[in-house]
Coordinates of C-alpha atoms in Angstrom, one line a residue:
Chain L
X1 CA 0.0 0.0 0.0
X2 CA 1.7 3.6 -1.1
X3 CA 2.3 5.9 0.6
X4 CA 0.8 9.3 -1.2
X5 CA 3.4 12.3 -0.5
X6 CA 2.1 15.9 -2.3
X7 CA 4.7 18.2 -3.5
X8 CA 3.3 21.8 -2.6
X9 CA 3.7 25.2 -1.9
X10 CA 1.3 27.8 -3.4
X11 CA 3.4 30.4 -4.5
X12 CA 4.9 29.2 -8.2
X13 CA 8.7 28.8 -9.2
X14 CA 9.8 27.9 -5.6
X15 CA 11.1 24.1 -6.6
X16 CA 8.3 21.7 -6.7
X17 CA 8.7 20.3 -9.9
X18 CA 12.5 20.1 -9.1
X19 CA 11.6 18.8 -5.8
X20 CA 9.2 16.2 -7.2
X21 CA 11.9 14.6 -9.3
X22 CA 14.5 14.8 -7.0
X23 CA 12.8 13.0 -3.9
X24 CA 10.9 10.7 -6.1
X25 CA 14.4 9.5 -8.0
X26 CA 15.9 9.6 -4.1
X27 CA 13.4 7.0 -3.1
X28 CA 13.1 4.8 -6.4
X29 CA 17.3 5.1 -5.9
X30 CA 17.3 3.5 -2.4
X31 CA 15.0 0.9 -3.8
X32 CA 11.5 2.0 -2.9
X33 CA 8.8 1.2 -6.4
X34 CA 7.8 5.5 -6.9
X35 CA 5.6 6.8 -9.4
X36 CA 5.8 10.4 -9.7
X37 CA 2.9 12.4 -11.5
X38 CA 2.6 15.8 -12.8
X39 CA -0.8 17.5 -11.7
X40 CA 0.1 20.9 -13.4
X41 CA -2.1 20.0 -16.5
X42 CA -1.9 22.4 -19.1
X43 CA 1.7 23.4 -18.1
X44 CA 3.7 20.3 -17.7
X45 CA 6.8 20.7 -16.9
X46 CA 7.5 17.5 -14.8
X47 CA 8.4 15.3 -17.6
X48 CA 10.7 18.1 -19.2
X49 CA 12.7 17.6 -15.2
X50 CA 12.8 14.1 -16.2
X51 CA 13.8 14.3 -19.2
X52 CA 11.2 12.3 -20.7
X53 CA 9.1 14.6 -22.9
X54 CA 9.8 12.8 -25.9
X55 CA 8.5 9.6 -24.9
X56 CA 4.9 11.4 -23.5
X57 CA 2.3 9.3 -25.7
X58 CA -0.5 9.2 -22.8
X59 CA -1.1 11.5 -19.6
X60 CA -2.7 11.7 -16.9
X61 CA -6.4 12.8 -18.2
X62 CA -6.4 9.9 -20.5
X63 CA -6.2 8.0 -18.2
X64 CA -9.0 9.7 -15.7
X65 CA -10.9 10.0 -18.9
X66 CA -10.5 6.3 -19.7
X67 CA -8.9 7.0 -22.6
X68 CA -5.7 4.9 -22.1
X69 CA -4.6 2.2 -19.4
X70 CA -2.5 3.1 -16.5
X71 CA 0.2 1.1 -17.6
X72 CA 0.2 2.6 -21.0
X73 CA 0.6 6.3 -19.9
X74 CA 3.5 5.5 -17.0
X75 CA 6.8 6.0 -18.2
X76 CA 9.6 4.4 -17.1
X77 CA 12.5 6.8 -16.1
X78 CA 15.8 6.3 -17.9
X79 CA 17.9 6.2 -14.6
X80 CA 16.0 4.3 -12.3
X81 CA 13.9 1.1 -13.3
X82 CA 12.1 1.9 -10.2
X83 CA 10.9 5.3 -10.7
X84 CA 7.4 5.7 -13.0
X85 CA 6.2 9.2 -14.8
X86 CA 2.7 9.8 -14.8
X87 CA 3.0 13.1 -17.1
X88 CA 0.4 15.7 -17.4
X89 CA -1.7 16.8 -20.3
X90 CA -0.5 19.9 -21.8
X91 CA -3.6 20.1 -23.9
X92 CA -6.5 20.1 -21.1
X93 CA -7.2 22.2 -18.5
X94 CA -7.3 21.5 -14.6
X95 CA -10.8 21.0 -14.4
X96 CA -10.3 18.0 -16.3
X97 CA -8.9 16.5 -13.1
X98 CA -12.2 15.0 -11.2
X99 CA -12.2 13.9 -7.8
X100 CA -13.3 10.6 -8.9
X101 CA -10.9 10.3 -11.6
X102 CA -8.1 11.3 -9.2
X103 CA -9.0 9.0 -6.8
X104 CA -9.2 5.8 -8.8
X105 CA -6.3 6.5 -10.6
X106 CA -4.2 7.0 -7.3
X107 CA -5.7 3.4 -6.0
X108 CA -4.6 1.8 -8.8
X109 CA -1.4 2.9 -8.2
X110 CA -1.4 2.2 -4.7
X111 CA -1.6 -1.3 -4.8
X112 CA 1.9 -2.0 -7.0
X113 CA 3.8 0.9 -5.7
X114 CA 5.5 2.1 -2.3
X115 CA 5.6 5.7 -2.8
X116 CA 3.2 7.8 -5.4
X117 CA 4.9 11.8 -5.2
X118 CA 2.3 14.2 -6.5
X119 CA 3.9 17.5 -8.2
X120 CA 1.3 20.3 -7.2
X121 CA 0.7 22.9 -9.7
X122 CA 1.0 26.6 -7.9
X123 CA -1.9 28.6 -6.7
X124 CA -4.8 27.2 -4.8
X125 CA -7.2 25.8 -7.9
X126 CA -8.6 22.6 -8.8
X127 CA -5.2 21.2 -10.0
X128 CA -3.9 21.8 -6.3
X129 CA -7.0 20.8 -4.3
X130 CA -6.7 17.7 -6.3
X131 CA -3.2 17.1 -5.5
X132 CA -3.2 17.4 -1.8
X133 CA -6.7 15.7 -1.8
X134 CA -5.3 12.4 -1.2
X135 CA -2.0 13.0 0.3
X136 CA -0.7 11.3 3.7
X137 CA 2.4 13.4 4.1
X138 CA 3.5 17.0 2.6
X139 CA 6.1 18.7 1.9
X140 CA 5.7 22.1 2.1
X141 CA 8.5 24.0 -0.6
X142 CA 9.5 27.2 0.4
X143 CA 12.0 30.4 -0.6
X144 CA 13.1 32.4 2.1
X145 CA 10.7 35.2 1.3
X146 CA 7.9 36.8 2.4
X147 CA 5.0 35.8 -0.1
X148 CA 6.8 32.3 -0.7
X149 CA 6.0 31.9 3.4
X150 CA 2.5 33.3 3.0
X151 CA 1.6 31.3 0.6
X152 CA 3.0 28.7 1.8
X153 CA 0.6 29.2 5.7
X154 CA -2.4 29.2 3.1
X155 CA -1.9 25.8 1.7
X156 CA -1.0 24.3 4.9
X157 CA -4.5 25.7 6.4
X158 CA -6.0 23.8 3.1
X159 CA -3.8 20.5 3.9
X160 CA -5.0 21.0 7.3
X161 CA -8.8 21.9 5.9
X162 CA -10.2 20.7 3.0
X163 CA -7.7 17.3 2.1
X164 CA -9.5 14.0 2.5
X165 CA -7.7 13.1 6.1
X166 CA -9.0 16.5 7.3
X167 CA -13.1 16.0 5.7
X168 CA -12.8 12.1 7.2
X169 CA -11.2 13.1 10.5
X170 CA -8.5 10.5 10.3
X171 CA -4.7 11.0 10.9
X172 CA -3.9 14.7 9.7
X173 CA -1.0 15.1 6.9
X174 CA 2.1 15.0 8.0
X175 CA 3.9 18.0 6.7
X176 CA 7.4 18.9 6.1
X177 CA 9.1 21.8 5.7
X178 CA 11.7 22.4 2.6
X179 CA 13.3 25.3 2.5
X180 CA 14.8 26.0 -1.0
X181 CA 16.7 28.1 -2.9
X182 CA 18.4 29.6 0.0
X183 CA 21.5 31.5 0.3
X184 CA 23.2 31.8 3.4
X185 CA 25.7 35.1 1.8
X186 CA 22.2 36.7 1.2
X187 CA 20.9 35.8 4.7
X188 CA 23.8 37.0 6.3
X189 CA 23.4 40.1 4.1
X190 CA 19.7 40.7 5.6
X191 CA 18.5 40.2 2.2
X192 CA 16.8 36.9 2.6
X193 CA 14.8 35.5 5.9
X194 CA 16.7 33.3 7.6
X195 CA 15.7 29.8 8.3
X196 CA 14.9 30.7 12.0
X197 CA 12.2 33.2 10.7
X198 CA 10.6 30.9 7.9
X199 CA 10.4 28.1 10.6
X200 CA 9.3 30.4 13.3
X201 CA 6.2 31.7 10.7
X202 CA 5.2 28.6 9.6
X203 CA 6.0 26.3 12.8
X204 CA 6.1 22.8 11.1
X205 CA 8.7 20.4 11.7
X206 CA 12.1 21.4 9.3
X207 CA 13.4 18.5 6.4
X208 CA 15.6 19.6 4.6
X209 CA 17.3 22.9 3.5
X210 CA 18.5 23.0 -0.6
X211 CA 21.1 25.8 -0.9
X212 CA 20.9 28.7 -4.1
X213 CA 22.5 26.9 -6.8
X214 CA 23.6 27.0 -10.7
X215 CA 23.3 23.7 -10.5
X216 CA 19.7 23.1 -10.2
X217 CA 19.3 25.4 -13.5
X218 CA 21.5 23.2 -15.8
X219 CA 20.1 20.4 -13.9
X220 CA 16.7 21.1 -14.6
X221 CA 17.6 22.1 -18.4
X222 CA 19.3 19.2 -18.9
X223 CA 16.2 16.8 -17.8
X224 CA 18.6 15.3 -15.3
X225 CA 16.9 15.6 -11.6
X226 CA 19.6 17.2 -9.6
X227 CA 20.1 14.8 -7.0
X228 CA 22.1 12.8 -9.7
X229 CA 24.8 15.7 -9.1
X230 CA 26.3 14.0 -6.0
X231 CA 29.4 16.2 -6.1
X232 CA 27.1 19.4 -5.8
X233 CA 25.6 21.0 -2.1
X234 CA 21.8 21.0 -3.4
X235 CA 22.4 17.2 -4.9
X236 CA 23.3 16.5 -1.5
X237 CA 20.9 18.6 0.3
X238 CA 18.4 16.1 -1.5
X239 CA 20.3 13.5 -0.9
X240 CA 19.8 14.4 2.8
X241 CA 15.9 15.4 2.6
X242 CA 15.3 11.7 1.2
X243 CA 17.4 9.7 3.9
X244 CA 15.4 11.9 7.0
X245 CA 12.1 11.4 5.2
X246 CA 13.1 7.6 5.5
X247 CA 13.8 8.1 9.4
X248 CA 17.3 8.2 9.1
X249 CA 19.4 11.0 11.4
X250 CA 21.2 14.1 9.6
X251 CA 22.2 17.0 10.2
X252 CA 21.5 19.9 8.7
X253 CA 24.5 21.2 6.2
X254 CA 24.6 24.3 3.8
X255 CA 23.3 26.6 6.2
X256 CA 26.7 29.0 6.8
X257 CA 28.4 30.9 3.6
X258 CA 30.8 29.1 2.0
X259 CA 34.5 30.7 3.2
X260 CA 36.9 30.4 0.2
X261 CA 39.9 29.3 2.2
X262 CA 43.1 31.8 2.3
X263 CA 44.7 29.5 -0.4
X264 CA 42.0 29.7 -2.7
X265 CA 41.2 33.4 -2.3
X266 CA 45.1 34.3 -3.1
X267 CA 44.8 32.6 -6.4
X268 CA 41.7 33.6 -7.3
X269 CA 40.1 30.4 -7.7
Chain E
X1 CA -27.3 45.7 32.0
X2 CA -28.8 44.7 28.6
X3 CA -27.3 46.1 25.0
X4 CA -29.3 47.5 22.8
X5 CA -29.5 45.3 19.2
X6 CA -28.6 48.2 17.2
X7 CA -25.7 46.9 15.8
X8 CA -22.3 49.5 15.2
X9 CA -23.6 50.8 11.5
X10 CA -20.8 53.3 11.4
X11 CA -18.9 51.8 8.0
X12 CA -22.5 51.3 6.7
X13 CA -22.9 55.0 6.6
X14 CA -19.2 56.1 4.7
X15 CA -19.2 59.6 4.1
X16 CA -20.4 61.3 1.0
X17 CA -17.9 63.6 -0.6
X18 CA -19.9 66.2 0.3
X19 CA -21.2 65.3 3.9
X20 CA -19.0 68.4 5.3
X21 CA -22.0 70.3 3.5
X22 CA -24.5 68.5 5.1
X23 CA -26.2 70.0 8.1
X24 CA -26.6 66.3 9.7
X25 CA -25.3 63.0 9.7
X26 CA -26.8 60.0 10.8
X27 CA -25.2 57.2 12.3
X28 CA -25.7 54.1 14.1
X29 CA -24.4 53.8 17.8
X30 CA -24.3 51.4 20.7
X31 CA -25.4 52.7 24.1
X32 CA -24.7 50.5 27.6
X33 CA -27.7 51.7 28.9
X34 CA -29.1 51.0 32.6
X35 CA -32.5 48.8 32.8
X36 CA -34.3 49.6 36.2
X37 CA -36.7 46.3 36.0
X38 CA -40.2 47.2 38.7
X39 CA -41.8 44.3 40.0
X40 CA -44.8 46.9 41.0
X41 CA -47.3 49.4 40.2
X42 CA -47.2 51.2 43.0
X43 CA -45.1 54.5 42.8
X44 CA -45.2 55.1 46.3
X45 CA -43.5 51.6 46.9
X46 CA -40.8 52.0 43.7
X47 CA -40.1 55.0 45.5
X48 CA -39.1 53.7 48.7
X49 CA -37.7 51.4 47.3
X50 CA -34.8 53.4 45.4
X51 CA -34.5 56.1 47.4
X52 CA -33.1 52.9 49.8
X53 CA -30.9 51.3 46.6
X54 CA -29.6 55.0 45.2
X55 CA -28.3 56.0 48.7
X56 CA -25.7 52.5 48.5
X57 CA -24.2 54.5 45.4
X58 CA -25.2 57.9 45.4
X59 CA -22.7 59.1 43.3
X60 CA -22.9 56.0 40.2
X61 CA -26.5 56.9 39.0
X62 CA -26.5 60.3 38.7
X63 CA -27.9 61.6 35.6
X64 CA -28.0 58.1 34.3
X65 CA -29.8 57.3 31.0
X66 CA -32.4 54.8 32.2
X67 CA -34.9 52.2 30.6
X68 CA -37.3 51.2 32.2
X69 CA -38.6 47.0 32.3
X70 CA -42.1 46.6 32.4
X71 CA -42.5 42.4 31.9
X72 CA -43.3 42.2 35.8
X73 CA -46.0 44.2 35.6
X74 CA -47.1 43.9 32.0
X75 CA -50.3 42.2 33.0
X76 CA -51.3 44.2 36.0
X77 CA -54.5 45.6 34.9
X78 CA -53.8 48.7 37.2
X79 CA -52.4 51.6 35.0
X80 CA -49.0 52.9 35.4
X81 CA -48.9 57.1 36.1
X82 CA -46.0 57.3 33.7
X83 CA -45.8 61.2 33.9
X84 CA -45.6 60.8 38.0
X85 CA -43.3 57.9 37.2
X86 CA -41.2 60.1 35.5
X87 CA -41.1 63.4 37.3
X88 CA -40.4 61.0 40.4
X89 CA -37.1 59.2 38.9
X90 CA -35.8 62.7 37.8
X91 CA -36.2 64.1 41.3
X92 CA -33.9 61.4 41.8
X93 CA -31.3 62.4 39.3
X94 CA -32.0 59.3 36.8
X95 CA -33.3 60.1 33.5
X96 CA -35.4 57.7 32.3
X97 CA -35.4 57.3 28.3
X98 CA -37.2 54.4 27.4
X99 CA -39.1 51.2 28.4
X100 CA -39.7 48.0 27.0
X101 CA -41.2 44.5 27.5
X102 CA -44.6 46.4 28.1
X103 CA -48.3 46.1 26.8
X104 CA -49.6 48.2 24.0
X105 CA -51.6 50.2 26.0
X106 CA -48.2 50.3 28.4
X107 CA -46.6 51.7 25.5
X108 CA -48.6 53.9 24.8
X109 CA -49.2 56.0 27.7
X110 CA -45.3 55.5 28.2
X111 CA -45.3 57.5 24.5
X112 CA -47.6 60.1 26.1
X113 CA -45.4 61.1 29.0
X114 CA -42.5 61.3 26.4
X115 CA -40.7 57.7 26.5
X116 CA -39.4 55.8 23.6
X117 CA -40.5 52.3 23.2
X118 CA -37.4 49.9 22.8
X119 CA -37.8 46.9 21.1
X120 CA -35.1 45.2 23.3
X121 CA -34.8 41.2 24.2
X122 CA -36.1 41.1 27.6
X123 CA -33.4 40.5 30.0
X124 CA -33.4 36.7 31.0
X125 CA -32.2 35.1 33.7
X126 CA -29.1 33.1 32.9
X127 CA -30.0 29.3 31.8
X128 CA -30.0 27.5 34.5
X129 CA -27.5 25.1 33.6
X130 CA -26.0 25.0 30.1
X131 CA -26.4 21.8 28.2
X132 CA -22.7 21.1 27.6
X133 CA -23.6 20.9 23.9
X134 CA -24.6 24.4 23.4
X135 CA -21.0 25.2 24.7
X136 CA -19.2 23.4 22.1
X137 CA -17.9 26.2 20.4
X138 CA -19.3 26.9 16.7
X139 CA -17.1 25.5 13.7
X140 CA -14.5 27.4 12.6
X141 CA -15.8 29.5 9.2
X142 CA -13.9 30.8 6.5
X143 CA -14.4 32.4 3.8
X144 CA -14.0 29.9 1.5
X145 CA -15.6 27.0 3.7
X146 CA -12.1 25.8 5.4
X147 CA -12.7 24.7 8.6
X148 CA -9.7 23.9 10.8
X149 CA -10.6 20.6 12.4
X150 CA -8.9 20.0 15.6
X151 CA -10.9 22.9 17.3
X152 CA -11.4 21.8 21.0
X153 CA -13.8 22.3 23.1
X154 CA -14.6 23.5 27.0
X155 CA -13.7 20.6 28.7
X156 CA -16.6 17.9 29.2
X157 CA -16.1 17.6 33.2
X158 CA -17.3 21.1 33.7
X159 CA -20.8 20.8 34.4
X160 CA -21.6 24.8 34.7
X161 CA -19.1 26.3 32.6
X162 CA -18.9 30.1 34.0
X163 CA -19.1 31.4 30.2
X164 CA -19.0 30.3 26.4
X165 CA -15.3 30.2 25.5
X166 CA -14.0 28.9 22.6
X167 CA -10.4 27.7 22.3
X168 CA -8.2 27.0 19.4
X169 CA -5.6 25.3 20.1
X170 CA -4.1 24.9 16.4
X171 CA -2.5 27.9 14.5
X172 CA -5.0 29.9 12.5
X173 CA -3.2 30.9 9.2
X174 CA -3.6 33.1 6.3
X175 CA -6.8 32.8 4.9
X176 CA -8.8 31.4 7.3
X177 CA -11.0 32.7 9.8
X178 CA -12.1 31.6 13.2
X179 CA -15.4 33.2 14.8
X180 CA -16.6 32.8 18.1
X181 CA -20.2 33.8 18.5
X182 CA -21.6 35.1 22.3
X183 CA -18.2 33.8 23.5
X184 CA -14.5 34.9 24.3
X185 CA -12.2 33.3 21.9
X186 CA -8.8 32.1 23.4
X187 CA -5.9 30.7 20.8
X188 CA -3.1 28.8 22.2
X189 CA -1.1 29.0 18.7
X190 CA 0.0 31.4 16.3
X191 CA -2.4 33.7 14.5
X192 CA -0.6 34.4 11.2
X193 CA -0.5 36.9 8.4
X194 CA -3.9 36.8 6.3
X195 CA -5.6 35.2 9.2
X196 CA -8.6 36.4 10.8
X197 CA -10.0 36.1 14.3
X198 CA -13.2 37.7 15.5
X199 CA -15.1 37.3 18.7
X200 CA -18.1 39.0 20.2
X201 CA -16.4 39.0 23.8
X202 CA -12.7 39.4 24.2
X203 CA -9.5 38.0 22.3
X204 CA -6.6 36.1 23.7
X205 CA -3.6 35.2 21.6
X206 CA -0.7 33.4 24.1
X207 CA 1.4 33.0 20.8
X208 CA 2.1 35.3 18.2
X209 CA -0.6 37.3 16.9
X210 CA 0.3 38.0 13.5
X211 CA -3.3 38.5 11.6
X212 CA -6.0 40.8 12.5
X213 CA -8.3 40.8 15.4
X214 CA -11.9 42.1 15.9
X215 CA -13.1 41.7 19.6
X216 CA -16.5 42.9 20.3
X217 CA -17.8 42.9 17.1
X218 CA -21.5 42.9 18.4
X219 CA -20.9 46.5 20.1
X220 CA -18.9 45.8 23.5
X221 CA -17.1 48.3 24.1
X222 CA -15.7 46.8 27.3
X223 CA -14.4 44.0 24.8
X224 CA -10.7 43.0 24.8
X225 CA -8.0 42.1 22.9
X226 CA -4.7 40.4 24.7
X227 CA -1.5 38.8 23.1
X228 CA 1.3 37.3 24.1
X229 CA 3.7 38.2 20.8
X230 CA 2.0 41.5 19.2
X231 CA 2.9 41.2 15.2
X232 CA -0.7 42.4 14.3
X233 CA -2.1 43.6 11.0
X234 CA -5.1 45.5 11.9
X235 CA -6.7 45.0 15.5
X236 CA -10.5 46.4 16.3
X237 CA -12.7 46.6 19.5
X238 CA -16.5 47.5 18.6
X239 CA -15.8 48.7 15.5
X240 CA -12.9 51.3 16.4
X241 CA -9.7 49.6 14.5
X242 CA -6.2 50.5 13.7
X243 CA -4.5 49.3 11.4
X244 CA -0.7 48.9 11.4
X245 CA 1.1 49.7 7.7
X246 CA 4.7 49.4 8.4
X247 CA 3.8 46.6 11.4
X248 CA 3.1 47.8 14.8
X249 CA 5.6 50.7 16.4
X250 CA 8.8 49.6 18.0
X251 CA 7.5 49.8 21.2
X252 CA 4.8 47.2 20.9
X253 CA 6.2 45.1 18.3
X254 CA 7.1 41.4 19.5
X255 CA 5.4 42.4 23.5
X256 CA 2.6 41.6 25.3
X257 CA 0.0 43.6 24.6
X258 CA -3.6 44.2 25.5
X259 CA -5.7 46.3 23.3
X260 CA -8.9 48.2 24.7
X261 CA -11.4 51.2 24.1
X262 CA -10.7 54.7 26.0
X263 CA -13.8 56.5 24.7
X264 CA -13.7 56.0 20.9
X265 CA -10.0 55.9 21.4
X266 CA -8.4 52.4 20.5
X267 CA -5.6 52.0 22.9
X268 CA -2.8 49.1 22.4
X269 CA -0.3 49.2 25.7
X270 CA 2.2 46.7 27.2
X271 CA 0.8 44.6 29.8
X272 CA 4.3 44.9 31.9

């Protein structure tokens, strides 16, 4: 029985689909059957993370729709044999996502797989209510700024509100806090909140912290989810966010400015 | 002492561009008024009567608006001398503006000696004893049908709870709202940006309060607002609000604060 984990944050651009990839390919990696699927219908980007857009013959909707079988529309990810794509439409629009449909499609799923990661669209539409509907944990995404943690608060008062746990009165969601794209220099600076103040405004339990990098760009471009880069801080960061979601003890790393050592700064490297 | 239904209508009446021109204006209000309730006809007795109760507090009543209760003796067929009724209680500094709960034909010699007839509630004696259900607080109501669900309730063991209080114990964030209806509202976590809590009693936040918050909202002035960590957006007590652009001034900012009416004046100071 899977596990449902949603991928959210509210405000767009923040890292989901980046986020998505990267912990789904962290758990298929350590050997755990994860189908990831791309709710943002009409602006799929998921499978482009993947690097899979060329091989998109189904979606999602056919599938709710009954126009294709499950198994015709997942596609297998070209690093890990564990890890599934369930890719958007880019041709529909979000109301094409029923609760119904979502809902069978996700049981179906459930039974062959150990973790299913939904990749939230932004804002707080159908396409999100639907993919937090179902969820049994959260991560919460979210930039060290001020209408990032806003908008993060507002979906975790939906999460906490209107998701199918919350309406039945079982378990609530767990949730977990990533912080992304965050830069210690700028922190330091006072340009950026610092972790304290994101954790202290939205007072859920901390998972991770992905520094400000280049690499998640080329990463992203590439179609290479950037926890592959295991020589880079946010490969590792990820790295890190998948082993704690698992239960396993680490501390936190990334979270002072880098210091170029005196060797380094005299030649300018 | 009753209040009046009216409900605060100042922000129903905003001001025209050219109500300086304008010889009036007219506006709704809320009045604490006092309610002297007789339990007889008989002036001579009501007399007495007060005369004995006035000269506990001589100094409290003076010149105090008064309405006058009339359920006791709504079905005594003996008439009531209003006009006596009324030069008596202004001998005794009172000033009696109204009545209520009376007959028709109560009202209308009450009309005659230059009453107003308010259309009150009567004034009932407290219940008894609550059914503990009635003091489950009301759901939490948003405006877009959230409703936070771990919202707790009095605790079941108290057989007579003192008053309605409802108590949040989750944080209330942006977005939602939380109402509690003929009831103090307590919160035990954070009240965050874009969040919303309104009671018709008074407010306490022992967490951050980092949304806005609307005490009284029924027209109690005697309302409050307290808060452990004051971050607010906008607070209000009856009506009167401030709101806080550039977040509240150093002084306040991050302290306990309570927030209260002086007059029409909204007043926010430390609780140190």
């Amino acid at each position: 029985m899977a596990t449902i984990i949603v991928v959210t944050s509210g405000k767009g651009g923040v890292g989901k689909t980046t986020t998505s990839a990267s912990v789904s390919t962290g758990l298929a990696k350590r050997g755990f059957k994860t189908a990831v699927i791309d709710f943002d219908v009409g602006l799929r980007n998921l499978d482009l993370v993947m690097g899979c857009e060329r091989r998109v013959v189904y979606d999602f909707v056919n599938v709710i729709q009954n126009e294709a079988l499950l198994k015709q529309a997942l596609i297998r990810d070209k690093h890990c044999d564990n890890l599934f794509i369930l890719p958007a439409s880019q041709t529909r629009d979000k109301e094409a996502l029923s609760k119904e449909g979502v809902g069978r499609v996700l049981d179906e799923l459930r039974d062959s797989f150990d973790y299913i990661v939904c990749d939230s669209p932004a804002g707080i539409e159908q396409g999100a209510l639907m993919a937090l509907y179902f969820a049994d944990e959260a991560f919460i995404v979210t930039n060290p700024e001020v209408s990032s943690v806003r908008d993060s608060d507002r979906i975790l008062g939906i999460l906490q509100a209107r998701s199918k746990r919350a309406e039945t009165g079982s378990t609530p969601i767990k949730e977990h806090l990533l912080v992304t794209r965050y830069s210690p220099r700028r922190v330091e600076a006072g340009e950026m909140l610092s972790l304290k103040d994101v954790q202290d405004l939205l007072g859920i339990p901390l998972i991770g912290v992905i520094p400000e990098s280049e690499v998640v760009l080329q990463a992203s471009n590439s179609g290479v989810p950037v926890i592959h880069f295991d020589q880079s801080p946010s490969g590792q960061a990820y790295d890190d966010v998948v082993a704690r979601f698992l239960g396993e003890s680490r501390p936190m790393r990334f979270l002072e400015p880098e210091r170029k050592n005196f060797l380094r700064r005299l030649f300018g490297t | 002492m009753p209040r009046s239904d009216t409900k605060d209508t100042q922000d129903l009446f905003p001001a025209e561009p050219h109500a300086h021109e304008s010889a009036i204006e007219l506006r709704g209000s809320v009045f604490t008024l006092s309610v002297l309730r007789i339990h007889s006809n008989e002036l001579d007795v009501i007399e007495s009567q007060l005369v004995k109760r006035l000269s506990k507090s001589p100094q409290f009543f003076v010149n105090a608006p008064i309405v006058v209760d009339l359920e006791s003796v709504r079905d005594i067929p003996a008439a009531l001398d209003f006009h006596r009724f009324v030069v008596l209680l202004r001998a005794r500094h009172l000033f009696p503006v109204g009545v209520q709960n009376g007959s028709a034909l109560q009202y209308e010699a009450a009309m005659a000696a230059g009453l107003a007839v308010l259309k009150g509630r009567a004034m009932k004696e407290p219940p008894a004893i609550t059914p503990l259900i009635s003091s489950q607080p009301d759901p939490i109501v948003s405006a877009d049908t959230e409703a936070v669900s771990q919202t707790q309730a009095a605790p079941d063991d108290r057989a007579t709870p003192a008053s309605n209080t409802k108590i949040v114990q989750q944080a209330i964030r942006s977005g939602q709202r939380v109402m509690a209806r003929n009831s103090d509202l307590i919160v035990l976590a954070a009240v965050n940006a874009g969040a919303e809590i309104i009671a018709e009693g008074n407010i306490h936040v022992y967490a951050p309060l980092r949304g806005r918050a609307l005490a009284g909202v029924s027209g109690d002035t005697q309302a409050r607002i307290f808060c452990h960590q004051f971050e607010a957006e906008l607070v209000a007590i009856a009506g009167n609000y401030r709101v806080f652009d550039d977040g509240p001034p150093k002084e306040l900012r991050g302290k306990a604060v309570q927030v209260f009416l002086d007059g029409e004046q909204l007043i926010v100071a430390p609780l140190d």
